[in-house]
Short mmCIF file of C-alpha atoms and ligand atoms in Angstrom, two decimals:
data_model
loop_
_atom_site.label_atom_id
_atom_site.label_comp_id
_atom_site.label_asym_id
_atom_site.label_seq_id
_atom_site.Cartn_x
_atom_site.Cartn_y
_atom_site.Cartn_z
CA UNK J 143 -62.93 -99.38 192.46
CA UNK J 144 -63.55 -96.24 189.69
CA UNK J 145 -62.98 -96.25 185.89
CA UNK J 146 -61.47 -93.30 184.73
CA UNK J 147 -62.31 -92.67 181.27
CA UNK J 148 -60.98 -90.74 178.56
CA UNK J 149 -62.43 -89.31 175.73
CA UNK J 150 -62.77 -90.61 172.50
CA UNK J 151 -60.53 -88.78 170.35
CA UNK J 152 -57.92 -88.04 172.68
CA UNK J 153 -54.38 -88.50 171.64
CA UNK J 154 -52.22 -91.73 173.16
CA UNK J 155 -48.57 -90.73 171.68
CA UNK J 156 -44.68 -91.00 172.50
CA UNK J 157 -42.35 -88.98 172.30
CA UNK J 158 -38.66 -89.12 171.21
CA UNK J 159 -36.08 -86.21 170.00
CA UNK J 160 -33.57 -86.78 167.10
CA UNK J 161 -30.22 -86.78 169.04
CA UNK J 162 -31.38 -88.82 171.35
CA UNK J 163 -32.48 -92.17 169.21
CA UNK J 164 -31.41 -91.56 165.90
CA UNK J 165 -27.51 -92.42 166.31
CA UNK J 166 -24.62 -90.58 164.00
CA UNK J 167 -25.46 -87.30 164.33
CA UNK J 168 -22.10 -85.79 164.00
CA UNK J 169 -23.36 -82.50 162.30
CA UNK J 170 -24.75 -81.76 165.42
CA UNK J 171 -22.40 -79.26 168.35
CA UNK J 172 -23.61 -81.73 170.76
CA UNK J 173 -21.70 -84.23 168.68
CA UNK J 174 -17.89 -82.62 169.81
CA UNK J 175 -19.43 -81.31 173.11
CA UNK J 176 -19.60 -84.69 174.20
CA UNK J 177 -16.28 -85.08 174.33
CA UNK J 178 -14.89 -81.73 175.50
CA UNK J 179 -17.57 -82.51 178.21
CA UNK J 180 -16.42 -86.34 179.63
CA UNK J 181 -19.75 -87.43 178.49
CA UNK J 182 -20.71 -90.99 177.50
CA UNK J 183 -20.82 -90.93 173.87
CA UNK J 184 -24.20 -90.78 172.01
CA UNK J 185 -23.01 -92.81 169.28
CA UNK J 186 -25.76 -94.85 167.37
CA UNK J 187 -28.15 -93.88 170.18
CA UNK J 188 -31.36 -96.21 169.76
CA UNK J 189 -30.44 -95.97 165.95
CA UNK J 190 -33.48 -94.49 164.40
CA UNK J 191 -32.10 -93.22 161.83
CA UNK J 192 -31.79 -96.94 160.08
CA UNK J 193 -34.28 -98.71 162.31
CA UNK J 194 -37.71 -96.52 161.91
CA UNK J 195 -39.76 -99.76 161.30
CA UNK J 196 -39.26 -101.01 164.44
CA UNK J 197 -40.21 -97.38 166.05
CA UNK J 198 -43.14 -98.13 163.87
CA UNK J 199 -43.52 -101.68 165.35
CA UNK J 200 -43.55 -100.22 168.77
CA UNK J 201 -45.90 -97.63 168.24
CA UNK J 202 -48.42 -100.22 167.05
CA UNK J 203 -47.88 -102.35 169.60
CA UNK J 204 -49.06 -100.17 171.57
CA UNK J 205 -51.93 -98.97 170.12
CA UNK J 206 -51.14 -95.47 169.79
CA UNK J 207 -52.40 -93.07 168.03
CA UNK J 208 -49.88 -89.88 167.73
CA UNK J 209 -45.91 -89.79 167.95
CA UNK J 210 -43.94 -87.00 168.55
CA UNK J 211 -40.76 -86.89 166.86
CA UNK J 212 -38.05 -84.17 166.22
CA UNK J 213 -36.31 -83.34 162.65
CA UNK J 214 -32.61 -82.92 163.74
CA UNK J 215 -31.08 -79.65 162.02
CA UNK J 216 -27.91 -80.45 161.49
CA UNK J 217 -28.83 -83.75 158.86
CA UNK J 218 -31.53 -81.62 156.77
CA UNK J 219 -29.26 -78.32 156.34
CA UNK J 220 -25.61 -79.70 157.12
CA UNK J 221 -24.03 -76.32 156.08
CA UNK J 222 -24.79 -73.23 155.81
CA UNK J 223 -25.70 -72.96 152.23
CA UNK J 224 -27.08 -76.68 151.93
CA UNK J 225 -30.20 -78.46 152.26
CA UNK J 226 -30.16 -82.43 152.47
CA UNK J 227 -32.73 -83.43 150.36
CA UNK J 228 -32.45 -86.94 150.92
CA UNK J 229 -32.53 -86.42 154.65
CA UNK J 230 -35.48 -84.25 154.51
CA UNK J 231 -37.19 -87.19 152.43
CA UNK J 232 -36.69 -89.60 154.92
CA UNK J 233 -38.64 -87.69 157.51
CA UNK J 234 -41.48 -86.88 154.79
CA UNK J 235 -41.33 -91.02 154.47
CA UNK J 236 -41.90 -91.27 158.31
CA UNK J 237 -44.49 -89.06 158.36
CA UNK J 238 -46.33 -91.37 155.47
CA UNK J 239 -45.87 -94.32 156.95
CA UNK J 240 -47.40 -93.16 160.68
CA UNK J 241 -50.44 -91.38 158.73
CA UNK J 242 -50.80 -94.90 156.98
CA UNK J 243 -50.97 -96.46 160.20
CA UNK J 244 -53.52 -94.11 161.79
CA UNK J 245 -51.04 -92.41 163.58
CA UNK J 246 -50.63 -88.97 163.97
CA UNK J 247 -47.02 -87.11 163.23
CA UNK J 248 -46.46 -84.50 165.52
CA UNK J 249 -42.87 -83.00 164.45
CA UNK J 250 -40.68 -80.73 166.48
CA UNK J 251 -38.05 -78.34 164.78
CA UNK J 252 -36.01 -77.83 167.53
CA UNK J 253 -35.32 -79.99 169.95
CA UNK J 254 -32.21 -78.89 171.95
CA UNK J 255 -29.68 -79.81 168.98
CA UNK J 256 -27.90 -77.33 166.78
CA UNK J 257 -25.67 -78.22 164.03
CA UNK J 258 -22.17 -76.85 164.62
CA UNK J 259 -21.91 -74.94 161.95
CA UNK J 260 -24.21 -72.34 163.41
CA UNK J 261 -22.21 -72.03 166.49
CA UNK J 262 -19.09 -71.24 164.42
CA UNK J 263 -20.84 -68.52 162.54
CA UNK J 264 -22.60 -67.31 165.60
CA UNK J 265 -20.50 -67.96 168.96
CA UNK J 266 -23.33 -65.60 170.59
CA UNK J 267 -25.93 -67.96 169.67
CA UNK J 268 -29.25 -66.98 170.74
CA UNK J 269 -27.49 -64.34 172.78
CA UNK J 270 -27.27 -62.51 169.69
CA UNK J 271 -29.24 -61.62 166.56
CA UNK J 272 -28.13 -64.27 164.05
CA UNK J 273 -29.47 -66.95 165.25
CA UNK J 274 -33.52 -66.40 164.76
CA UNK J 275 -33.09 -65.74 160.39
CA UNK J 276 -30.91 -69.49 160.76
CA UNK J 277 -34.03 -71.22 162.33
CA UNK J 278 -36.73 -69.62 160.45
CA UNK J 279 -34.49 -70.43 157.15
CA UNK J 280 -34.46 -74.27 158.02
CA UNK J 281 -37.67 -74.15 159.71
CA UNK J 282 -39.14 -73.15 156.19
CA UNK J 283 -37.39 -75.50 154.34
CA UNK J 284 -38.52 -78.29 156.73
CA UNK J 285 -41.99 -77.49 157.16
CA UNK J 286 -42.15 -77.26 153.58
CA UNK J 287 -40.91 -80.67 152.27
CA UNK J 288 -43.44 -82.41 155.39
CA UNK J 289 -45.94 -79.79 155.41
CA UNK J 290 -48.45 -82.10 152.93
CA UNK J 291 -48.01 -85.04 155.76
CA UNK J 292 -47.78 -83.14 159.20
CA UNK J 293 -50.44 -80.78 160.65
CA UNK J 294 -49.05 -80.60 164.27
CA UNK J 295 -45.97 -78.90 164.98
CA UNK J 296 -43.57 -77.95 168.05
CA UNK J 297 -41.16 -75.04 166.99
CA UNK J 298 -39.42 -75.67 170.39
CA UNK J 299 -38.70 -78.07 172.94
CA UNK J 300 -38.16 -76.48 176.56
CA UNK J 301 -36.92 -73.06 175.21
CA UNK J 302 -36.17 -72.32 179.04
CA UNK J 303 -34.70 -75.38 179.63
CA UNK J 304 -32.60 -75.26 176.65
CA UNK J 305 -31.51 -71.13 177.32
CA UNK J 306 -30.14 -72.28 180.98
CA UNK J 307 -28.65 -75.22 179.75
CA UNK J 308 -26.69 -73.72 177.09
CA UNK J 309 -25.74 -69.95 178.36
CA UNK J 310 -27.15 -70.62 182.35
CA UNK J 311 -25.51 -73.98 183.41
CA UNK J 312 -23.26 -74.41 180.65
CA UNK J 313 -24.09 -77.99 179.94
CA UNK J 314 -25.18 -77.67 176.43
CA UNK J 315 -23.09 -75.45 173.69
CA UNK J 316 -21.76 -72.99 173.81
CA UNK J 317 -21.57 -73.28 177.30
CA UNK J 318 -22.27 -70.11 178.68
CA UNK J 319 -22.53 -69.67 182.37
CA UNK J 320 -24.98 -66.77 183.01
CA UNK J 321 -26.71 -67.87 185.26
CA UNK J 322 -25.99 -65.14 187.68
CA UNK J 323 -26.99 -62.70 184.87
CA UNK J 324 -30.69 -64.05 184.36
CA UNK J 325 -31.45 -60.37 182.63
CA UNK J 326 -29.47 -61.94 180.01
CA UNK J 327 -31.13 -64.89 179.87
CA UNK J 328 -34.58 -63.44 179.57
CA UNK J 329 -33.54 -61.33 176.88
CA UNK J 330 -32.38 -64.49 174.99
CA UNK J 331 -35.63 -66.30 176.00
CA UNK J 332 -38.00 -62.73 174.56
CA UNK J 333 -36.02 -63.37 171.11
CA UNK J 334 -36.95 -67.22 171.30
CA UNK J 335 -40.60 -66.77 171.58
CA UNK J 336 -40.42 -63.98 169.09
CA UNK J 337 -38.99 -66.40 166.69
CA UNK J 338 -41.40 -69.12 167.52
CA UNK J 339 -44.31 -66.42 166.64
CA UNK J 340 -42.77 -66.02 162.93
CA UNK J 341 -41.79 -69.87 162.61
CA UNK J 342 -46.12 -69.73 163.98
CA UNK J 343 -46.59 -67.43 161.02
CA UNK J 344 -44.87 -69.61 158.34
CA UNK J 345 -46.33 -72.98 159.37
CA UNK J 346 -50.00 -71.42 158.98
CA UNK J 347 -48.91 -69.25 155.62
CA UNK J 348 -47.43 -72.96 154.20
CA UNK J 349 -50.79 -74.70 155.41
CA UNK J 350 -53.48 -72.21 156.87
CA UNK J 351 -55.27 -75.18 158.98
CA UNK J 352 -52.26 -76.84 160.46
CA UNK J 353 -52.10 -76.52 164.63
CA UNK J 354 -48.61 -75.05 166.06
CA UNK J 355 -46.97 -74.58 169.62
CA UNK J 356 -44.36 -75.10 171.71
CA UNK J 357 -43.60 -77.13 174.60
CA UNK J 358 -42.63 -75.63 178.02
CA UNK J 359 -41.03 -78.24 180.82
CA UNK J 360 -43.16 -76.68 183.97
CA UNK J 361 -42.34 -78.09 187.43
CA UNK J 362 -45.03 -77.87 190.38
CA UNK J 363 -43.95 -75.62 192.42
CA UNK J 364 -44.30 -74.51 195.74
CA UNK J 365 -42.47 -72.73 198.67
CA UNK J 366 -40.42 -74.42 200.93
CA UNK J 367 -41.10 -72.45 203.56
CA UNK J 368 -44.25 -70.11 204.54
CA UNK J 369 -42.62 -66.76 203.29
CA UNK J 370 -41.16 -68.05 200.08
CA UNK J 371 -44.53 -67.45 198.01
CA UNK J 372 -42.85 -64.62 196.03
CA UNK J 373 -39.42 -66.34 195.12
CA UNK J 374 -42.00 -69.13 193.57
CA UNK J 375 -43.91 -66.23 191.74
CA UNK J 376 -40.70 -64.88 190.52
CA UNK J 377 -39.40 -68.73 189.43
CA UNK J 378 -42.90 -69.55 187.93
CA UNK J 379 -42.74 -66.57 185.61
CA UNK J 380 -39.35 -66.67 184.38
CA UNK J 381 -39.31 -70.24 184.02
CA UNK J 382 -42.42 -70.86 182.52
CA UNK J 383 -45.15 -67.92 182.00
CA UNK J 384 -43.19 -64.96 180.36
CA UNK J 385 -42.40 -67.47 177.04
CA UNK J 386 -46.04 -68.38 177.07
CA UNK J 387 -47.34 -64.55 177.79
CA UNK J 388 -44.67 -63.87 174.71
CA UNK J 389 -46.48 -66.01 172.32
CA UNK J 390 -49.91 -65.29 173.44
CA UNK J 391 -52.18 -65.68 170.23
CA UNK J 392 -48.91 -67.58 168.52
CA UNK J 393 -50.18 -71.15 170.37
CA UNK J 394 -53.31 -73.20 169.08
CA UNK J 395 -52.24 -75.87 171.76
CA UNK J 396 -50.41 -75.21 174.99
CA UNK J 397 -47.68 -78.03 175.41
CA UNK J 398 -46.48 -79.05 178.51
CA UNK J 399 -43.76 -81.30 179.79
CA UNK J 400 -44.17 -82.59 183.15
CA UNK J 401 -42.05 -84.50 185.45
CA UNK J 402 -41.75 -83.54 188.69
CA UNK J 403 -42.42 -81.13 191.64
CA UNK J 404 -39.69 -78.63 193.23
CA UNK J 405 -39.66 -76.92 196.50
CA UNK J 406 -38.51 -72.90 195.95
CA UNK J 407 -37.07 -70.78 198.42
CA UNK J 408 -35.43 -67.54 198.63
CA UNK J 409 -31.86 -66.71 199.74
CA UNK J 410 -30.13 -63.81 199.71
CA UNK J 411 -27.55 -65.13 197.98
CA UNK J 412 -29.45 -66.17 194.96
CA UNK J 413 -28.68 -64.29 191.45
CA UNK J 414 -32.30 -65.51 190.23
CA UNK J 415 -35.15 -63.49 189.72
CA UNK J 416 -37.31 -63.02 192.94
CA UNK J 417 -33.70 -64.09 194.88
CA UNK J 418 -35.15 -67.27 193.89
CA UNK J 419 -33.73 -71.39 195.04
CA UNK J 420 -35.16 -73.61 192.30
CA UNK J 421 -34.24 -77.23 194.17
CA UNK J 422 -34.23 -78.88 191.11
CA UNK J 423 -32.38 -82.09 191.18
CA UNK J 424 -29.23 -80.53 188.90
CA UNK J 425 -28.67 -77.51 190.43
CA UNK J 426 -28.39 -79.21 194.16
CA UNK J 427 -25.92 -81.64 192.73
CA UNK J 428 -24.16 -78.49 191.14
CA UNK J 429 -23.88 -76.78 194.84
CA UNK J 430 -23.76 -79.64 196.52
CA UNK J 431 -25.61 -80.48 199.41
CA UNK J 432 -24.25 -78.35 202.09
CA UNK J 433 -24.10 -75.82 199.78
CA UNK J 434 -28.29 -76.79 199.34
CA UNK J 435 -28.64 -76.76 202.65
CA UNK J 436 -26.70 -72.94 203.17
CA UNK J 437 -29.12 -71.70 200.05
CA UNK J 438 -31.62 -73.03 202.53
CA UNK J 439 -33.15 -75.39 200.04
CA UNK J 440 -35.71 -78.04 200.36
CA UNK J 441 -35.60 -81.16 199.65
CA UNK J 442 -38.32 -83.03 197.48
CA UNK J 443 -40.04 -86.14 199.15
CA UNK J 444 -40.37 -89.76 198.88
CA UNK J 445 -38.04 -91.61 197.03
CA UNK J 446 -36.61 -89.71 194.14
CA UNK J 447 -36.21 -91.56 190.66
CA UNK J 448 -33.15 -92.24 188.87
CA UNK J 449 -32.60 -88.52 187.54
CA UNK J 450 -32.84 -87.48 191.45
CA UNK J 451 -36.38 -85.60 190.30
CA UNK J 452 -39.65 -86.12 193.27
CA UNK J 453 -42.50 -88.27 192.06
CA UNK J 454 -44.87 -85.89 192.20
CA UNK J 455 -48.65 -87.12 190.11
CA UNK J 456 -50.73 -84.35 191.78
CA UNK J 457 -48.89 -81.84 190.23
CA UNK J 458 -49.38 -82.43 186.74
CA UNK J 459 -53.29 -81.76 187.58
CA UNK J 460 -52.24 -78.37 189.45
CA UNK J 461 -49.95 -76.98 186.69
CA UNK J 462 -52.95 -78.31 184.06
CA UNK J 463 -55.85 -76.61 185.86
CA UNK J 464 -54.11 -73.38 186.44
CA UNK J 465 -52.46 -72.76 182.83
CA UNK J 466 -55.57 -73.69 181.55
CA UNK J 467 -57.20 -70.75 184.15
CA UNK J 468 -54.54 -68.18 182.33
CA UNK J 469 -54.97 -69.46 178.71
CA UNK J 470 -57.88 -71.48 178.01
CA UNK J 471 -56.30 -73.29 175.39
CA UNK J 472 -56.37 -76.68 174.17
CA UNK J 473 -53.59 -78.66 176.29
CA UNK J 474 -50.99 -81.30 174.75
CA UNK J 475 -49.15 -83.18 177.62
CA UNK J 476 -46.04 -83.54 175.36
CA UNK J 477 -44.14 -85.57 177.86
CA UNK J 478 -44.00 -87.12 180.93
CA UNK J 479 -41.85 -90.40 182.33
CA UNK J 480 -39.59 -91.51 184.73
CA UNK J 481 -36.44 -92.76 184.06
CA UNK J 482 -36.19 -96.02 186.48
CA UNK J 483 -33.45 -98.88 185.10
CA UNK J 484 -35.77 -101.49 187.05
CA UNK J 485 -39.09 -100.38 185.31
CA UNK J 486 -40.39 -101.34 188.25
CA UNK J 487 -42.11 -97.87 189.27
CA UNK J 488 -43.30 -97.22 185.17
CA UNK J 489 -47.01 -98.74 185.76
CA UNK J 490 -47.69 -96.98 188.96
CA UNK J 491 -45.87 -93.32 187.64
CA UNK J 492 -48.27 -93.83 184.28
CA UNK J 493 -51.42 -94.16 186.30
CA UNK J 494 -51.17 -92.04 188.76
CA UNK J 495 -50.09 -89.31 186.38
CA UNK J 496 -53.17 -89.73 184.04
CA UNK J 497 -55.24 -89.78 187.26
CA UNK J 498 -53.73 -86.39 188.02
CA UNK J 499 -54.83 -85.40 184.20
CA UNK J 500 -58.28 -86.58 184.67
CA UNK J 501 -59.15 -84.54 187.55
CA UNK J 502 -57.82 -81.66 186.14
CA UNK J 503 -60.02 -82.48 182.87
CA UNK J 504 -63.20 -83.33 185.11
CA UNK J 505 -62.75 -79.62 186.30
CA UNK J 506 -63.11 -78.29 183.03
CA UNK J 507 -59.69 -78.17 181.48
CA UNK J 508 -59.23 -79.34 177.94
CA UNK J 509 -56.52 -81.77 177.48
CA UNK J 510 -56.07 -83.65 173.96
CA UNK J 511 -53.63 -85.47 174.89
CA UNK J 512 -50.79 -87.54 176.79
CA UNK J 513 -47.50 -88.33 174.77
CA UNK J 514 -44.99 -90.65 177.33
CA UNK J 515 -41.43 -89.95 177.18
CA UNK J 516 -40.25 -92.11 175.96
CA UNK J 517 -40.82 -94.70 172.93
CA UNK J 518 -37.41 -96.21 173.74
CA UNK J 519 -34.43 -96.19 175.82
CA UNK J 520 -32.57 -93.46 174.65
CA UNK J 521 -29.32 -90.65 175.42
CA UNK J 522 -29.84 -88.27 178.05
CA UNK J 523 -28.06 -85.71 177.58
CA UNK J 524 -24.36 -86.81 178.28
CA UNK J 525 -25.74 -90.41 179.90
CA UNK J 526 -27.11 -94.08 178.65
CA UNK J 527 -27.95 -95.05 182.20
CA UNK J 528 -31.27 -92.87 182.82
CA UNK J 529 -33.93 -95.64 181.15
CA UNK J 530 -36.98 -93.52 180.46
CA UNK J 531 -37.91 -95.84 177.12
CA UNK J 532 -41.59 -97.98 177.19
CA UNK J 533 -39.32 -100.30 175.44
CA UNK J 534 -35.76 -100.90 175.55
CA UNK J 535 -32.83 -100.03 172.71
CA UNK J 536 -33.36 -103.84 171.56
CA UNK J 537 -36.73 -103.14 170.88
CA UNK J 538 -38.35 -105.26 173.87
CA UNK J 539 -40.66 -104.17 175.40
CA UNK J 540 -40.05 -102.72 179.23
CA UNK J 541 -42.40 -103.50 182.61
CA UNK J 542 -45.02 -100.25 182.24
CA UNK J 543 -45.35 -100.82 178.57
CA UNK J 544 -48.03 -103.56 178.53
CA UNK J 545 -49.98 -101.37 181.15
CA UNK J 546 -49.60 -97.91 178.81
CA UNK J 547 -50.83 -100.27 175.81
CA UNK J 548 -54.03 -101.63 177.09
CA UNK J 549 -55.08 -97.39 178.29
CA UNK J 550 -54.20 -96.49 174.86
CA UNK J 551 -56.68 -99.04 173.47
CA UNK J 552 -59.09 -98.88 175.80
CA UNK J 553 -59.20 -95.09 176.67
CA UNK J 554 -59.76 -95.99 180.21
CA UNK J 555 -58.12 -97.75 183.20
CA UNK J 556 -59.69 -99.16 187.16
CA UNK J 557 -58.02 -97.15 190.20
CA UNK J 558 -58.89 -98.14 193.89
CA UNK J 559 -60.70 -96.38 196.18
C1 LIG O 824 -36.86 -83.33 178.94
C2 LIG O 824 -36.30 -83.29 177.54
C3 LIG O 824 -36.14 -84.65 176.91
C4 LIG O 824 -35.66 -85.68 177.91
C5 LIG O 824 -36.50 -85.65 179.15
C6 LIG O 824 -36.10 -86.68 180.17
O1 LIG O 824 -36.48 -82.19 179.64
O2 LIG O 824 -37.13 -82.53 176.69
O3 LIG O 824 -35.29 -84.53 175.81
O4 LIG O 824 -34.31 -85.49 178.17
O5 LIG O 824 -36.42 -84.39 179.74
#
């Protein structure tokens, strides 16, 4: 039996993102998207919006000490020439009430959501130039009413993840399909992190101490096969390094999202940089699995969890140690969960993940600290059935939660052998 031990001051949070729990968010493109795309509707979602005490509740009953939280767009400016006062307020009251309670508001400006509005005025979206003078416009506007309250920010969420959803995979509006163009997709990802180094800019002109970054979903990755080293190069860069190499001096944290491992191979047949196979979960349901299996894909191992992803806890140490290797900067695990209905698997995916983080940490990296996706049950993306939440939409708490609580407290947990 060990104790691994954490230190003192390092950060226990959650994380959520507006769509996803506040409910009502029918300023948003996602809002009609939902139903041009079959998806469940998000409807109230966990209904934030009107239940932030309870959010509160959780959080305390947990003992944590940071929550990560996104201000949806679409509510604070919901046209073009109008700011929502009141709705900005209501975050500023949020942020209050946490800092009350010891706990610290980390706020996020974008967080895959865009109101529809934008899109209207700019079918190109990030594709073109419009889009980057929007954000910075409402980014100012935001960061200034909560600037007094918040220090931390996140400009983005998964700015890769959110440029192949939207003009890649055409999942999220407008619904581009690119994917076989990835030039194009590059070039939209260059302007992102060129507009998260001004939105950097801003937040430090509006308060010169605050701490900024973004966060980057990185996979582990490695080759399927000896011989595929170079597609996983090529994958690893465009996926995840170029955006950081982009905003290189623009980070005081780097954020990571981590969930899972992915085998990459390459196939001639591939459009992706390096002739690259990603074998994430979505894109072998979108070829299907003889078409997987032509691509020559891999398979991940052991059994998957309700999104399809690999439980994969060593990883998050890997992709720790080495971006701490390229960067040497202070490192934010901004989230990291499974979605399992049962909760069955939560405890077990919670420990052996913060295991992973410790190692890294013993070997010199510098991690402040682990935010769990998610506070509470919450829409995916186009489904209600993926459970990620420590507690459920009631507000009850969910197997894992109890487990997450007493490491929060405590700083430390027992692992065997
Ligand atoms: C991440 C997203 C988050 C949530 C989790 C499961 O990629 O940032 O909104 O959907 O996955």
């Amino acid at each position: 039996m060990a104790i691994i031990t954490f230190p003192k001051a390092f950060l226990w949070g959650a994380s959520t993102a507006a769509y996803q729990v506040e409910g009502g968010n029918s300023g948003s493109a996602l809002w009609a998207w939902e139903g041009r795309k079959g998806w469940e509707p998000s409807g109230e979602a966990a209904g934030s919006w009107e239940r932030f005490d309870e959010d509160l509740a959780c959080l305390k009953s947990l003992g944590l000490n940071a929550y990560r939280f996104s201000v949806e767009w679409s509510r604070v400016q919901p046209s073009p020439d109008r700011f929502d006062d009141g709705a900005l307020g209501r975050y500023v009251g949020w942020a209050r009430r946490l800092q009350a309670e010891g706990i610290r508001p980390f706020v996020c400006l974008h967080h895959f959501s865009e109101p529809s509005w934008l899109l209207e005025l700019h079918p190109e979206g990030w594709l073109g130039d419009s889009v980057p003078a929007r954000f910075l416009r409402f980014a100012e506007r935001a960061a200034g009413a909560l600037k007094d309250d918040v220090a931390d920010w996140v400009t983005f969420n998964e700015p890769m993840v959110f440029l192949v959803g939207a003009y890649g995979m055409g999942h999220f509006p407008p619904g581009r399909r690119l994917l076989v163009r990835p030039r194009a997709l590059a070039e939209a990802g260059a302007r992102m992190a060129r507009t998260h180094n001004e939105a950097y800019r801003l937040l430090h002109r509006l308060r010169p101490e605050c701490r900024a970054g973004f966060t980057q979903n990185v996979a582990a990755l490695d080759p399927a096969r000896p011989g595929d080293e170079e597609a996983v190069e090529s994958w690893d860069r465009f996926m995840h390094r170029d955006f950081m190499d982009a905003a290189r001096g623009r980070m005081d944290y780097l954020g990571i999202n981590y969930y899972t491992r992915i085998f990459v191979n390459r196939s001639p047949f591939s459009p992706l940089p390096g002739r690259a196979v990603p074998g994430y979960a979505e894109l072998q349901a979108g070829v299907g699995r003889l078409g997987y299996r032509l691509l020559g894909g891999r398979r991940g191992e052991g059994e998957p969890t309700d999104m399809g992803w690999e439980v994969h806890p060593e990883g998050l140490g890997r992709v720790v140690s080495a971006l701490w290797r390229e960067h040497g900067l202070p490192i934010l695990i901004l989230e990291n969960g499974i979605a399992d209905a049962s909760g069955l698997r939560r405890e077990a995916y919670i420990r052996d993940h913060l295991a992973s983080l410790a190692s890294a940490m013993r070997q010199g990296a510098e991690v402040r600290g682990y935010f769990h996706w998610s506070l509470v049950d919450n829409y995916e993306w186009g489904s209600y059935r993926p459970r990620f939440g420590l507690h459920s939409r009631d507000r009850r708490p969910c197997p894992g939660a109890e487990f997450y609580g007493r490491v929060a407290r405590s700083g430390e947990f027992e692992v065997h052998g």
